[in-house]
Amino acid sequence: LIAGVGGTGVVTLGALIGMAAHLEGKGVSVLDMTGLAQKGGAVMTHVRVADRQDKLYAVRIATGEANTVLGCDILVAVSDESLAKTQAGFTRAIVNTGHAITGDFVRDPDHPFPLAAMQAQVRDAVGADAADFLDATRLASVLTGDAIMTNMFLLGYAYQNGRVPVSSAALMRAIELNAVATEANKQA
């Protein structure tokens, strides 16, 4: 499950993983759930990969069945819908701790960001040893010079930790076929 904010590349990550799986001859389904606010609102992409298409019976990830939750935005990652897809002892969560600007912060710039409480929610859902937290926004900005590379960077982190069931070569080819900021995306 990829959970994040519309307009930041959540849908693109799902499409890239889906294309990479297709290139490898695997079965794949990708379901984007964008809700009412496609840009700036919560977005979830359900990606299912199997060795053969006939092993995929549903497109949507059911309750407790996410192997991995890629939390591109921690606020969306701790939503009831995202956490419902997790199961302690089964799901691994990789979550960006970069701060998103919400309406509360616009009205009150000193509004506290409840990072510790949100991290605790994720740990409670998946188990303390199954949650990785990193400020992917800061890291991507420093390493690539552009915060828009945050989600691609997070995908790379997930891949390097064995959480993306496709090869590096297939992911790189999918990025090439997407033909948008190809070199920057590969670098991220």
GROMACS .gro file of C-alpha atoms in nm, residues 83-166:
model
   84
   83LEU     CA    1  -0.364   0.127   0.940
   84ALA     CA    2  -0.651  -0.115   0.876
   85LYS     CA    3  -0.444  -0.273   0.598
   86THR     CA    4  -0.166  -0.363   0.842
   87GLN     CA    5  -0.110  -0.662   1.067
   88ALA     CA    6   0.150  -0.693   1.341
   89GLY     CA    7   0.403  -0.960   1.258
   90PHE     CA    8   0.316  -0.943   0.886
   91THR     CA    9   0.332  -0.583   0.762
   92ARG     CA   10   0.644  -0.369   0.737
   93ALA     CA   11   0.593   0.009   0.740
   94ILE     CA   12   0.835   0.253   0.582
   95VAL     CA   13   0.722   0.604   0.666
   96ASN     CA   14   0.839   0.953   0.573
   97THR     CA   15   0.850   1.175   0.882
   98GLY     CA   16   0.880   1.499   0.684
   99HIS     CA   17   0.625   1.753   0.801
  100ALA     CA   18   0.331   1.824   0.574
  101ILE     CA   19   0.167   2.162   0.592
  102THR     CA   20  -0.198   2.120   0.689
  103GLY     CA   21  -0.470   2.377   0.753
  104ASP     CA   22  -0.381   2.380   1.122
  105PHE     CA   23  -0.028   2.494   1.038
  106VAL     CA   24  -0.151   2.763   0.800
  107ARG     CA   25  -0.374   2.909   1.071
  108ASP     CA   26  -0.117   2.861   1.349
  109PRO     CA   27   0.247   2.821   1.237
  110ASP     CA   28   0.342   2.721   1.593
  111HIS     CA   29   0.089   2.435   1.595
  112PRO     CA   30   0.270   2.125   1.729
  113PHE     CA   31   0.329   1.844   1.482
  114PRO     CA   32   0.234   1.521   1.665
  115LEU     CA   33   0.516   1.314   1.516
  116ALA     CA   34   0.583   1.096   1.823
  117ALA     CA   35   0.214   1.010   1.858
  118MET     CA   36   0.186   0.919   1.489
  119GLN     CA   37   0.499   0.706   1.504
  120ALA     CA   38   0.350   0.526   1.806
  121GLN     CA   39   0.032   0.455   1.605
  122VAL     CA   40   0.237   0.293   1.329
  123ARG     CA   41   0.445   0.092   1.577
  124ASP     CA   42   0.127  -0.025   1.752
  125ALA     CA   43  -0.014  -0.140   1.419
  126VAL     CA   44   0.287  -0.326   1.277
  127GLY     CA   45   0.514  -0.385   1.575
  128ALA     CA   46   0.811  -0.181   1.693
  129ASP     CA   47   1.063  -0.383   1.490
  130ALA     CA   48   0.861  -0.356   1.168
  131ALA     CA   49   0.851   0.023   1.136
  132ASP     CA   50   1.115   0.235   0.964
  133PHE     CA   51   1.091   0.612   0.996
  134LEU     CA   52   1.304   0.853   0.798
  135ASP     CA   53   1.280   1.215   0.696
  136ALA     CA   54   1.273   1.129   0.327
  137THR     CA   55   1.176   1.485   0.238
  138ARG     CA   56   1.492   1.626   0.391
  139LEU     CA   57   1.712   1.346   0.258
  140ALA     CA   58   1.574   1.368  -0.096
  141SER     CA   59   1.607   1.747  -0.091
  142VAL     CA   60   1.970   1.732   0.022
  143LEU     CA   61   2.069   1.446  -0.208
  144THR     CA   62   1.882   1.546  -0.524
  145GLY     CA   63   1.821   1.917  -0.471
  146ASP     CA   64   1.444   1.876  -0.512
  147ALA     CA   65   1.179   1.778  -0.256
  148ILE     CA   66   0.957   1.643  -0.536
  149MET     CA   67   1.194   1.343  -0.543
  150THR     CA   68   1.082   1.244  -0.190
  151ASN     CA   69   0.849   0.963  -0.290
  152MET     CA   70   1.089   0.820  -0.548
  153PHE     CA   71   1.363   0.827  -0.283
  154LEU     CA   72   1.131   0.644  -0.045
  155LEU     CA   73   1.062   0.382  -0.313
  156GLY     CA   74   1.437   0.334  -0.351
  157TYR     CA   75   1.472   0.292   0.025
  158ALA     CA   76   1.194   0.033   0.025
  159TYR     CA   77   1.355  -0.148  -0.268
  160GLN     CA   78   1.695  -0.156  -0.098
  161ASN     CA   79   1.528  -0.308   0.207
  162GLY     CA   80   1.372  -0.590   0.005
  163ARG     CA   81   1.016  -0.453   0.020
  164VAL     CA   82   0.950  -0.408  -0.354
  165PRO     CA   83   0.901  -0.741  -0.538
  166VAL     CA   84   1.058  -0.641  -0.870
   0.00000   0.00000   0.00000
